[in-house]
Coordinates of C-alpha atoms and ligand atoms in Angstrom, one line a residue:
X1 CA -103.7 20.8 -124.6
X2 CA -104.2 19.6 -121.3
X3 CA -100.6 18.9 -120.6
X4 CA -99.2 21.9 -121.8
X5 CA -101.9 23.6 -120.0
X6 CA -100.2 21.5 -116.8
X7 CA -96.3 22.3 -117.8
X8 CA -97.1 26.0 -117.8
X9 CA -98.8 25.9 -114.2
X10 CA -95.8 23.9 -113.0
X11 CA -93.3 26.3 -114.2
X12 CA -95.3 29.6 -113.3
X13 CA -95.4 28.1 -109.7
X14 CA -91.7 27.5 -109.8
X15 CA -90.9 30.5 -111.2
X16 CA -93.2 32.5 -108.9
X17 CA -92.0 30.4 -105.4
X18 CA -88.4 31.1 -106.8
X19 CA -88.8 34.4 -107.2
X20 CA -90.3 34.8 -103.8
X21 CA -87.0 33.1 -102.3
X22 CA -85.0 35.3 -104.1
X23 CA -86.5 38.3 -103.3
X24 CA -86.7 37.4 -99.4
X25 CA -83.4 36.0 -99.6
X26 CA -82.4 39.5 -101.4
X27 CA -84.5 42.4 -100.8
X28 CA -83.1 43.5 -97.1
X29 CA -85.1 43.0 -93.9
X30 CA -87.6 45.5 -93.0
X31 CA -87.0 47.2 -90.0
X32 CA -89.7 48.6 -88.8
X33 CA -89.4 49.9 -85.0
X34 CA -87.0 52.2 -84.5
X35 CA -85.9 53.6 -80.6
X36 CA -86.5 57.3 -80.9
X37 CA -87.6 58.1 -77.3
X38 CA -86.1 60.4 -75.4
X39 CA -84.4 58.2 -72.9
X40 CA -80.6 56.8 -72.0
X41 CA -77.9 59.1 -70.7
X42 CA -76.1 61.6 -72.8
X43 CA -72.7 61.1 -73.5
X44 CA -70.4 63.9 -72.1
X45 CA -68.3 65.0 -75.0
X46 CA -66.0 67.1 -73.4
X47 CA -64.5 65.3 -69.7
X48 CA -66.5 66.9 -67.4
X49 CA -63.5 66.6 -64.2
X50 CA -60.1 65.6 -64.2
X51 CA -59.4 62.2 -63.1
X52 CA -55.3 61.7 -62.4
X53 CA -54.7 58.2 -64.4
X54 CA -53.7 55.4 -62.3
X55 CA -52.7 53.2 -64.9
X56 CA -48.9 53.4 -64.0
X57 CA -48.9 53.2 -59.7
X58 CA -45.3 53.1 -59.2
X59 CA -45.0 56.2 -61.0
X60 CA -45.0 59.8 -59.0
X61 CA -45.9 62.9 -61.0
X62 CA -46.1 66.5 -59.9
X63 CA -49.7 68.0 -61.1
X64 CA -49.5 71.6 -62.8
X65 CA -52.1 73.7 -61.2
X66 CA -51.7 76.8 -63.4
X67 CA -52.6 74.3 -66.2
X68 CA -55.4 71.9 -64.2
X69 CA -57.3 75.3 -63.5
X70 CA -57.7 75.9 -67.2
X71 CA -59.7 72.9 -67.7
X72 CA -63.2 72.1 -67.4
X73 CA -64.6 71.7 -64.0
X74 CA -68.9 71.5 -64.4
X75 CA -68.2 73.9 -61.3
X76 CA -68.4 77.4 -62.1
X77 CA -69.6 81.2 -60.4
X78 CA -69.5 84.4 -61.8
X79 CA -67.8 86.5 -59.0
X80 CA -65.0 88.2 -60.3
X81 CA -61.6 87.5 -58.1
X82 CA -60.6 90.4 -56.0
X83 CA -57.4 91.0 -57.9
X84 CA -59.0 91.3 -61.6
X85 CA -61.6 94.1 -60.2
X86 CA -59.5 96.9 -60.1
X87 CA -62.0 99.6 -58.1
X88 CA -61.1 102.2 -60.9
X89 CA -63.3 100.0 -63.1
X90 CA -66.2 99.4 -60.5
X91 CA -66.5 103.1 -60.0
X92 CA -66.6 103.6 -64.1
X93 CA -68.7 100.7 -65.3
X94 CA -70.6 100.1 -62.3
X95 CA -71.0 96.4 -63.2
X96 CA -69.2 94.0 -61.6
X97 CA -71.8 92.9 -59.3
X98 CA -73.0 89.3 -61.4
X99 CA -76.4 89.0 -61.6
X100 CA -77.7 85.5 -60.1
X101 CA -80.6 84.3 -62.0
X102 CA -82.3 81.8 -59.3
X103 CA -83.0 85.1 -57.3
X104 CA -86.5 85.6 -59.2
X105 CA -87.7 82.2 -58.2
X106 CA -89.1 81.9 -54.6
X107 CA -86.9 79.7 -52.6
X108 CA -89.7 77.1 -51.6
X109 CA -90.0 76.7 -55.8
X110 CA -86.8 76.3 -56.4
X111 CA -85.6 72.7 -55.9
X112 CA -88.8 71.9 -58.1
X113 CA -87.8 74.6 -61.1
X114 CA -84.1 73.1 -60.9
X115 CA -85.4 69.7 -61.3
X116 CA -87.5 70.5 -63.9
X117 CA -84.7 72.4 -65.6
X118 CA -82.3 69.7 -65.6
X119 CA -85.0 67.3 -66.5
X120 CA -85.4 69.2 -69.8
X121 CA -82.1 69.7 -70.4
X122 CA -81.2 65.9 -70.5
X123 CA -83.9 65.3 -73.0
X124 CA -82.7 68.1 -75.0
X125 CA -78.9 66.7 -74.6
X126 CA -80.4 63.5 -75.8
X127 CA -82.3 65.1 -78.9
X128 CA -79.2 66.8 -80.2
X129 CA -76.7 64.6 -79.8
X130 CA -75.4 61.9 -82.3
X131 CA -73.5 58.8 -81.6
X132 CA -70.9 60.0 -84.3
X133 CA -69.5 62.8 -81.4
X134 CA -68.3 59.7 -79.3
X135 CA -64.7 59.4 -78.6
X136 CA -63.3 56.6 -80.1
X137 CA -59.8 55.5 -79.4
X138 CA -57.7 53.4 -81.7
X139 CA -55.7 51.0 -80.1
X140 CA -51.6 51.2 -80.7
X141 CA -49.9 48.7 -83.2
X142 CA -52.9 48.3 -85.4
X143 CA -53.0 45.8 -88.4
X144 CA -56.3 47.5 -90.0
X145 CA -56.8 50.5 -92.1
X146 CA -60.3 52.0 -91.8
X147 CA -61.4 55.5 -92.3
X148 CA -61.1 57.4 -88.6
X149 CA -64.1 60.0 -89.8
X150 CA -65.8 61.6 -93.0
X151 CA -68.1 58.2 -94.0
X152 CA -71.6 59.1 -94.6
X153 CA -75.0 57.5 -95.8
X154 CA -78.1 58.9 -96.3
X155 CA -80.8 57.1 -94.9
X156 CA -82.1 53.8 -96.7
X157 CA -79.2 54.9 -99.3
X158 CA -76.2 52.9 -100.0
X159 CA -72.1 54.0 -100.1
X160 CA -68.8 52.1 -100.5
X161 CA -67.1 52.3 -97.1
X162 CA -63.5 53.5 -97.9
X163 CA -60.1 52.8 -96.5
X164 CA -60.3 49.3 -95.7
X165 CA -57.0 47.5 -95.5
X166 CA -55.5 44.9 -93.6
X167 CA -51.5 44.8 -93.1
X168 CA -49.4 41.8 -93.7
X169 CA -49.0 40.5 -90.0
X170 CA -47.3 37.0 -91.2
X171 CA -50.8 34.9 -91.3
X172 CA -51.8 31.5 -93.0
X173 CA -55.4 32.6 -93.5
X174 CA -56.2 36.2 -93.2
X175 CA -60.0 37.3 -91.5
X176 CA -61.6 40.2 -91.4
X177 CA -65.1 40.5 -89.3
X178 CA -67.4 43.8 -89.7
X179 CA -70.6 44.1 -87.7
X180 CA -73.0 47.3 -88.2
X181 CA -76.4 47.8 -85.8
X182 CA -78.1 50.2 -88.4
X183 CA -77.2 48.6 -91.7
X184 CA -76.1 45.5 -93.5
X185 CA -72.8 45.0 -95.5
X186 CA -72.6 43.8 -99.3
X187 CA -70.2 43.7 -102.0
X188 CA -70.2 45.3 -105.0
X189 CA -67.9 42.6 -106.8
X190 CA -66.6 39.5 -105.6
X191 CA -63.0 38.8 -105.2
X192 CA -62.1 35.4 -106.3
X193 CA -60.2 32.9 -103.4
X194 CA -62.1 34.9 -100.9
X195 CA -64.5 33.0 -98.3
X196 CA -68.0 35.3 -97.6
X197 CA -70.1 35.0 -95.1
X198 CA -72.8 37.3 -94.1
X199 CA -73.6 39.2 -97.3
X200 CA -76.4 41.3 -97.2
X201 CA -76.5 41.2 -93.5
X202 CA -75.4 43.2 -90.6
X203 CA -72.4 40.9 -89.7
X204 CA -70.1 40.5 -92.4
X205 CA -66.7 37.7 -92.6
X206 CA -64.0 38.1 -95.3
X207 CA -61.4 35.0 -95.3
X208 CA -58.7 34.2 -97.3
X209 CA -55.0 32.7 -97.7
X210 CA -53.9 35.7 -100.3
X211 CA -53.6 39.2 -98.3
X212 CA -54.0 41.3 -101.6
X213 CA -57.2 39.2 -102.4
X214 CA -59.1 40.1 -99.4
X215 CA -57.7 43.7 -99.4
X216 CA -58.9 44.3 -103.0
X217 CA -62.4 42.3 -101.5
X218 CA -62.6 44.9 -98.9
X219 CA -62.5 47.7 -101.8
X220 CA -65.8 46.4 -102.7
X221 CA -67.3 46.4 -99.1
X222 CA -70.4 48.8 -99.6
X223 CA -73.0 50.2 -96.3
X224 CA -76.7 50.2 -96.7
X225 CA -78.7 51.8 -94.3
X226 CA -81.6 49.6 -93.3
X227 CA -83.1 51.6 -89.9
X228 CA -84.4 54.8 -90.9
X229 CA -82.9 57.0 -88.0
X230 CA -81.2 60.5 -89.5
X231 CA -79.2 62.7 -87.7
X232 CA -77.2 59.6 -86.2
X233 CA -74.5 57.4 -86.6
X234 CA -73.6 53.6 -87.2
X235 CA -70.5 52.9 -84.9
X236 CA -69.1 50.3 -87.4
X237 CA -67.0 47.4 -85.7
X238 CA -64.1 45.9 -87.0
X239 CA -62.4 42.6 -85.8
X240 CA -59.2 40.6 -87.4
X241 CA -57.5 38.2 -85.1
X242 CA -56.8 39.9 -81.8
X243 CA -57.6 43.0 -82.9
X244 CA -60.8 45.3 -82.7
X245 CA -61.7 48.8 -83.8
X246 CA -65.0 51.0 -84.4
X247 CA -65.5 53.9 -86.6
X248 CA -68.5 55.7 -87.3
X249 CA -70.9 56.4 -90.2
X250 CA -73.1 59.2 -90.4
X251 CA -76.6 58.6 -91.4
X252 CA -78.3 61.7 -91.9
X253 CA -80.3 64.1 -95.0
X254 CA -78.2 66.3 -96.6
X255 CA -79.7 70.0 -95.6
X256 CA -81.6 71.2 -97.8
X257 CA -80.4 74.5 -99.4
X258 CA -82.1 77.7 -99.2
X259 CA -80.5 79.8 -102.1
X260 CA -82.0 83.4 -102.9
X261 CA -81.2 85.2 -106.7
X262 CA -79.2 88.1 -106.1
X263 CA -80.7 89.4 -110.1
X264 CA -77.0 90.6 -110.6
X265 CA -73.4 88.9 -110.6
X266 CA -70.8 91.7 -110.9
X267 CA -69.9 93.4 -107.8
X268 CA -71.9 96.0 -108.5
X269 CA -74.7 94.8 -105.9
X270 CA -78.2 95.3 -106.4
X271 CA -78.9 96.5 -103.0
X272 CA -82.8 96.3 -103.9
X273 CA -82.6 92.3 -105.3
X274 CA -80.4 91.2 -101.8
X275 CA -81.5 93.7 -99.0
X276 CA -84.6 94.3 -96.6
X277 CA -84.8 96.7 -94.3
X278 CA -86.2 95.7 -91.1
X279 CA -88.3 97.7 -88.2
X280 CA -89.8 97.2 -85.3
X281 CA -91.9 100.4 -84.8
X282 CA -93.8 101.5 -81.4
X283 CA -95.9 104.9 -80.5
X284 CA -93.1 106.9 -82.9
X285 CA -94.4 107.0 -86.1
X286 CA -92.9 110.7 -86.1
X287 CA -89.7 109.1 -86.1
X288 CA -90.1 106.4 -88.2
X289 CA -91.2 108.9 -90.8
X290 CA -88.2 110.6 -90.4
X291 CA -86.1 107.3 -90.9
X292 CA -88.1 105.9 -94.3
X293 CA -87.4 109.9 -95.7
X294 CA -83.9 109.0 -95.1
X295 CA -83.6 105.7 -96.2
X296 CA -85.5 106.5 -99.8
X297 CA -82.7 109.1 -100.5
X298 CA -80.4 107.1 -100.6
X299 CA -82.1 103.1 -102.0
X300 CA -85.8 104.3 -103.4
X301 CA -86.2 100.9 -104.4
X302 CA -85.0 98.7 -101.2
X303 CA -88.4 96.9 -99.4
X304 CA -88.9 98.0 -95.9
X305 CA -90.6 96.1 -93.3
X306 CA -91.9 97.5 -90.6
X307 CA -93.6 95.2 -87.5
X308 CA -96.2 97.7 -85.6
X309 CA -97.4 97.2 -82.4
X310 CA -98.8 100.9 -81.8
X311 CA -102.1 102.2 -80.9
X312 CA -103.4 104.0 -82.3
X313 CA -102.6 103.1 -85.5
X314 CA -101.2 105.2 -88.3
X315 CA -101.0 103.7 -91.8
X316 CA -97.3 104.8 -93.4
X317 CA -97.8 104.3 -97.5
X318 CA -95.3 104.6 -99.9
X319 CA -93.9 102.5 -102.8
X320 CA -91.8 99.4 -101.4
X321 CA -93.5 99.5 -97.3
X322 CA -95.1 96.8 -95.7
X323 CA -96.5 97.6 -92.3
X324 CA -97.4 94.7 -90.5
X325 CA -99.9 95.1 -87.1
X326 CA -99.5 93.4 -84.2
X327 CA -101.8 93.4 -81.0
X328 CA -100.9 96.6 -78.9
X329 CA -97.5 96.4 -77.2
X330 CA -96.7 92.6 -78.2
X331 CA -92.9 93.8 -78.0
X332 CA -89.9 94.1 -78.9
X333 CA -88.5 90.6 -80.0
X334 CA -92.3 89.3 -81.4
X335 CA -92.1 92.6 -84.1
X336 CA -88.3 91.6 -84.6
X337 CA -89.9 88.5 -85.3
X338 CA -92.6 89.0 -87.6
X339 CA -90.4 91.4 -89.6
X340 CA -88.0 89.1 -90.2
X341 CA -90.2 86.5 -91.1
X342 CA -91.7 88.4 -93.9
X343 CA -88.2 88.8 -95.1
X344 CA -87.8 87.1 -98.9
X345 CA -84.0 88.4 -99.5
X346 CA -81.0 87.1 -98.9
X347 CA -79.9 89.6 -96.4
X348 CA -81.8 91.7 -93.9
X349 CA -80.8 95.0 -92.1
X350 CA -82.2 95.7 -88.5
X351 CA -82.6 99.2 -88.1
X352 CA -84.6 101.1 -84.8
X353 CA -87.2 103.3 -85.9
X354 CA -85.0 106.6 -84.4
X355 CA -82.0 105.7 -86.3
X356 CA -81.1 108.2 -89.6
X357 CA -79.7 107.4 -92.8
X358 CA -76.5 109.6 -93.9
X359 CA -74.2 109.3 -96.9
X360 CA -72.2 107.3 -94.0
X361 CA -75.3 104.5 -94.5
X362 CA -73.3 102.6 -96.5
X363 CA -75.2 99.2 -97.0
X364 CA -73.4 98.1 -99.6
X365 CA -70.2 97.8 -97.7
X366 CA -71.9 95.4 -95.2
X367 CA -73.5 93.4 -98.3
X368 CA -69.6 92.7 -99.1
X369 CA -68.6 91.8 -96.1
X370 CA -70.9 89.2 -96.1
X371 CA -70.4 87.8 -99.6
X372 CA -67.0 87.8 -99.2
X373 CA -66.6 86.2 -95.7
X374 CA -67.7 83.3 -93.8
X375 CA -69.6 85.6 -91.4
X376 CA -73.8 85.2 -91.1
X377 CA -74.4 88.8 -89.5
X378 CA -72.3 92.0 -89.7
X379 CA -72.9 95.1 -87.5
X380 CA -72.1 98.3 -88.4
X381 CA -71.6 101.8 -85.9
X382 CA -74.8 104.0 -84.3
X383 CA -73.8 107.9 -84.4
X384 CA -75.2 109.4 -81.2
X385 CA -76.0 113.3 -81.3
X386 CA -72.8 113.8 -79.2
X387 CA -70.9 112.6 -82.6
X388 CA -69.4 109.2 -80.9
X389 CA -70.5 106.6 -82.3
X390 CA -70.7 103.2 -81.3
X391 CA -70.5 99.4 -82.5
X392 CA -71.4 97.7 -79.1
X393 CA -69.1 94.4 -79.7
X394 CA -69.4 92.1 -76.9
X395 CA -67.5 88.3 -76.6
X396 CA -69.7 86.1 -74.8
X397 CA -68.3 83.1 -73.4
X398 CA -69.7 80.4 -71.4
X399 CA -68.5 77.9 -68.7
X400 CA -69.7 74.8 -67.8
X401 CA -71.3 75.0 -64.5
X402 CA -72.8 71.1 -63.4
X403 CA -76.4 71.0 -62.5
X404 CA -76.5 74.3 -60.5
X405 CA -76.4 75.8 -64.3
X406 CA -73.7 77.7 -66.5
X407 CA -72.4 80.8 -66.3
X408 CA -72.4 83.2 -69.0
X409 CA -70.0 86.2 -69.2
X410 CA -69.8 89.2 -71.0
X411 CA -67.0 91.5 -72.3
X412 CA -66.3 94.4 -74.3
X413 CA -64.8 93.7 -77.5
X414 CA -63.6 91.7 -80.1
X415 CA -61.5 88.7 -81.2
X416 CA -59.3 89.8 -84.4
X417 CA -59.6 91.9 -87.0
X418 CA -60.8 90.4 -90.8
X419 CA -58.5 90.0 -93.7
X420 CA -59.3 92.0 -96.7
X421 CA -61.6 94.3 -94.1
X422 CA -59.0 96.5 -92.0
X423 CA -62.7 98.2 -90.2
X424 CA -63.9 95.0 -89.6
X425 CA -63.8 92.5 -86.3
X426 CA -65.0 89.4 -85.5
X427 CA -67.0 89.4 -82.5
X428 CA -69.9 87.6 -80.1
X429 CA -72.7 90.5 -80.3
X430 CA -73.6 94.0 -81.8
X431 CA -75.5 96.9 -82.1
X432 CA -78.6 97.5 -83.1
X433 CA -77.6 98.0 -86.5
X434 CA -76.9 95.0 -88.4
X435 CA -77.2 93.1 -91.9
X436 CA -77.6 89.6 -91.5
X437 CA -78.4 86.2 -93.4
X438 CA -82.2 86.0 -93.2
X439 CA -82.2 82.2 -93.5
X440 CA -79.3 81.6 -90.1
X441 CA -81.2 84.5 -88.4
X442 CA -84.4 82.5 -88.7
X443 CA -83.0 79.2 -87.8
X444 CA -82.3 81.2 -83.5
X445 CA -85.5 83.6 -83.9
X446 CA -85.7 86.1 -81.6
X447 CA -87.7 84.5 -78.1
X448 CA -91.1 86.7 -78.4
X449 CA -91.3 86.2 -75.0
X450 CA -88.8 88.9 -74.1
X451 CA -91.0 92.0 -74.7
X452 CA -89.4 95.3 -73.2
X453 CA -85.7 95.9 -72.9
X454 CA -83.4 92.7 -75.2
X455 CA -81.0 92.8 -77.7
X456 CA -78.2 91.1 -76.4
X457 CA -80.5 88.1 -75.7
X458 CA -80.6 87.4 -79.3
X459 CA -77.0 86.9 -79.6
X460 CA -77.3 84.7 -76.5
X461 CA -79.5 82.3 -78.4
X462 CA -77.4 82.7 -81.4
X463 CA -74.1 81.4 -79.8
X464 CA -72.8 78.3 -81.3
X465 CA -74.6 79.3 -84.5
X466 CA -73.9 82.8 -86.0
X467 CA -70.6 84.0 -87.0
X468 CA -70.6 87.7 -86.1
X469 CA -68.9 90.7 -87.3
X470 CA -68.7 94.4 -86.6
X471 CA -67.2 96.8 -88.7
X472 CA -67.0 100.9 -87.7
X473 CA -67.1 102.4 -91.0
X474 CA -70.9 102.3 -91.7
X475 CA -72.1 104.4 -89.8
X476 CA -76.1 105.5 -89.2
X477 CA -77.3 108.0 -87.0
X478 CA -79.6 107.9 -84.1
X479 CA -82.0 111.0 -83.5
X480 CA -82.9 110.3 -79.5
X481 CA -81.7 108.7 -76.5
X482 CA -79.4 111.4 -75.2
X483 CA -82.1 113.9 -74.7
X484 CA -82.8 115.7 -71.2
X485 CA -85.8 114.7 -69.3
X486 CA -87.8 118.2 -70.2
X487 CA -86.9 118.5 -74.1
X488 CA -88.5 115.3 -74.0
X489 CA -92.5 115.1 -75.6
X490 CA -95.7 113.7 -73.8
X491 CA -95.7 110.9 -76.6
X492 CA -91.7 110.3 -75.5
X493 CA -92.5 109.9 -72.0
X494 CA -95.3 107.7 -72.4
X495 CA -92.9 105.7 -74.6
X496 CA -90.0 105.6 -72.1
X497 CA -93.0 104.8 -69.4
X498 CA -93.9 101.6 -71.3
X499 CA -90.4 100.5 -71.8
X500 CA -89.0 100.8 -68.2
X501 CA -91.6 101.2 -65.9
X502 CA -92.3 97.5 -65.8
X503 CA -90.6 95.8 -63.1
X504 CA -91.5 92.1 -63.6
X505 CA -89.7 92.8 -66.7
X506 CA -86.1 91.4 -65.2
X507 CA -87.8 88.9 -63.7
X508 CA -89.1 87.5 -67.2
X509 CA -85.8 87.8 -68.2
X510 CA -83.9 86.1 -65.7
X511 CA -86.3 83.4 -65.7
X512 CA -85.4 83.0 -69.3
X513 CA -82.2 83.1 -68.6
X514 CA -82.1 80.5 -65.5
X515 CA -84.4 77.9 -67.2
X516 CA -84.1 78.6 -70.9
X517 CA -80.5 79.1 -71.2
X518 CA -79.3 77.6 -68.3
X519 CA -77.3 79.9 -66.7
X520 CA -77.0 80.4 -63.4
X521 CA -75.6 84.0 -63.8
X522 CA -73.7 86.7 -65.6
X523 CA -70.9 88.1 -65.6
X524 CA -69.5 91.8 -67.1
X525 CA -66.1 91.7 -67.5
Ligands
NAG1 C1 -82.4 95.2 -108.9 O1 -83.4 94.4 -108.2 C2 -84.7 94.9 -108.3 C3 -85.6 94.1 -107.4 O2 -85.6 92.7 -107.6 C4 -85.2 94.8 -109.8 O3 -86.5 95.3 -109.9 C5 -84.2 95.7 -110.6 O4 -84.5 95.6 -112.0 C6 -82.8 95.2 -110.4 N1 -81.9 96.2 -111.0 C7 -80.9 95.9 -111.8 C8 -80.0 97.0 -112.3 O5 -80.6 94.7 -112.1

């Protein structure tokens, strides 16, 4: 009794201290501090100035200024030169004057604001950018194969790292060294005649005398993340004898989709199941009656939205309205805002509350524009009561302009015309008028802090991230604007009295524009 009372102890204890080797000899290293602060330099993806190469001095070359001007400078103003302004155009547009943003702060602020500018803009650099956008160069005559992009791990989640090859290079014993910062390498089978060290560890050595048995080891290579750190990469080096390279691996979640039921699948859309309507609404509920008359004659059933900021208040009923109220003159982008937010289709269509359905209101034509296209937001035309109508499409470019800021310019028009849509352009900005992705709309927002006069500021915010589109074939119509000065109401002019009279209004919005954006100034072209 007693002994076999005493074996079992002994072997429990074994088994148990065993165990425990195993598992610290197997389990991977817990990493627990992680460098997520906001500090270091940003790398500068695209080269900021050119720098001639003197790599080869006893060579002369002639540098091409047509072509040197094209590039990048981090230097930039928004004057227009002399011989692009014709004075035909001044006198028609009236716009060639840029606008310079520092203007609206006072000069004794403004070496502070600029600091403070820059300052956040580092940190913001530093926050968005991920070590898998460095340049990596391969060095010529290489021995190795590795993958040059397209590896990626989620975090604490383990892959197979493809394309790993050595070349024949003549050797007695071939090596290949792999050393990761944010993960350790294993092997998912083991090669026989093939020397490891390093498994299960962040610095891996393959050896062997047979080429094709390390190359079939290195099939077996697999990457586990160890550092939980998403939204960056492993830069993955890679040694043989006398020769080095680095490629990167992603570590990152995979976005979580955000998928909406369209409740039909033939073409036949169900304008109700995909479509909002959208409306900002202030002091013209006349108007907006008018509108939500027009809209029900043509889609009784679609769900309209409206943001009110009005006082006093008038309640609109009807089947399918939502009237949301905000505090008295909260704005402009704040009830774009709040609409949109309330928004639970896949699509949304911004509408002003003078605009007019007609039989030219075609939704549905916008709805496939979308479906069918790459594009997140699609404007359509605005009918004045002169009969033109109008699709406002504006490219908006910006160039890099150092730490005095960038400078953003704006044209007329479009880049090229969309396959399959002969009325349809691709494009920067819009009208008011437009049907977009709720979900890509939500992820820029509309900046409530711009409260009187924006639109154009949205798209702005948007660049880099919407795909926009414009077609002139759906066509709404807008019932004011154009009036004279004594056709107009008392309710109108107290409407128009709110909107412009406000002059720190431009100064909100070049202050927005200098330290939000960035931009030193604009440019119409
Ligand atoms: C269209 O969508 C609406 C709203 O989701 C739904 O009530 C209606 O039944 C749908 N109509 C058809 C024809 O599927």
């Amino acid at each position: 009794m007693h002994l076999i009372q005493r074996f079992l102890f002994v072997t429990l204890a074994v088994t148990v201290s065993l165990a425990l080797l195993i598992l610290h000899m197997w389990s991977p290293k817990f990493y627990s501090v992680v460098d997520i602060q906001n500090q270091g330099k940003p790398v500068d993806l695209l080269s900021s100035s050119f720098v001639p190469f003197r790599k080869y001095p006893h060579l002369s070359f002639t540098l091409n200024e047509d072509v040197l001007k094209l590039l990048p400078k981090n230097s930039c103003h928004c004057e227009v030169e002399p011989s692009l302004t014709s004075s035909l155009q001044k006198q028609v547009f009236g716009e060639s004057l840029p606008e310079q943003f520092s203007k609206v702060i006072p000069p004794s602020e403004q070496a502070e604001y600029s600091r403070l500018r820059e300052e956040e803009y580092q940190k913001y650099r530093l926050r968005t950018q991920s070590l898998a956008d460095k340049l990596i160069v391969a060095p010529a005559n290489f021995p190795l194969e590795y993958p040059v992009q397209g590896v990626e791990v989620r975090p604490l989640q383990t892959i197979l790292v493809p394309g790993l090859r050595l070349e024949d290079v003549g050797q007695k014993v071939y090596m290949v060294n792999l050393i990761a910062t944010m993960g350790i390498f294993n092997l998912a089978a083991v090669v026989e005649n093939v020397k490891v060290k390093g498994a299960a560890e962040m610095n891996l050595f393959l050896s062997s005398s047979h080429l094709d048995n390390l190359n079939q080891q290195l099939e077996f290579v697999t990457y586990t993340s160890v550092v939980f750190h998403p939204n960056t990469a492993d830069i993955v080096q890679l040694k043989t004898d006398d020769h080095e390279a680095s490629f990167t691996i992603k570590i990152r979640h995979a976005p979580t989709p955000k998928l909406y039921d369209p409740e039909s699948s033939n073409s036949d859309y169900n304008i109700s199941a995909l479509v909002t309507i959208a409306i900002k609404t202030f002091q013209r509920y006349d108007k907006l009656r008018v509108l939500i008359d027009s809209i029900r004659r043509f889609y009784p059933t679609v769900t309209i939205i409206i943001a009110d900021d009005s006082e006093p208040r008038e309640k609109v009923e009807g089947p399918y309205i939502e009237q949301y109220f905000m505090p008295f003159g909260k704005g402009w982008f704040a009830g774009r805002n709040l609409a949109v937010s309330q928004v639970t289709t896949k699509y949304f269509l911004w509408v002003d509350d003078d605009f007019i359905f007609s039989p030219r209101t075609k939704v549905q034509k916008l709805v496939d524009v979308l479906e069918k296209t790459t594009l997140d937001l699609v404007g359509g035309a605005v009918r004045e009561l002169t009969g033109f109508s109008t699709t406002y499409r504006k490219k908006i470019s910006v160039q890099s302009g150092g730490i005095a800021g960038d400078c953003l310019n704006v044209q007329q028009g479009f880049y090229h015309v969309i396959k399959g849509f002969p009325n349809c352009v691709v494009t920067d900005g819009v009208v008011n008028f437009f049907l977009a992705r709720t979900q890509k709309v939500l992820q820029v927002g509309f900046d409530p802090r711009l409260n009187r006069i924006a639109h154009l500021e949205f798209f702005y915010d948007g660049l880099g991230i919407l795909h926009v589109g414009s077609c002139d074939d759906v066509i709404v119509d807008h019932s004011s604007k154009l009036k004279l000065a004594w056709m107009k109401n008392a309710k109108e002019k107290e409407y128009e009295n709110f909107r412009y009279s406000d002059t720190s209004v431009l100064q909100v919005r070049h202050k927005l524009f200098y330290f939000k954006n960035r931009f030193q100034c604009q440019r119409y072209g």
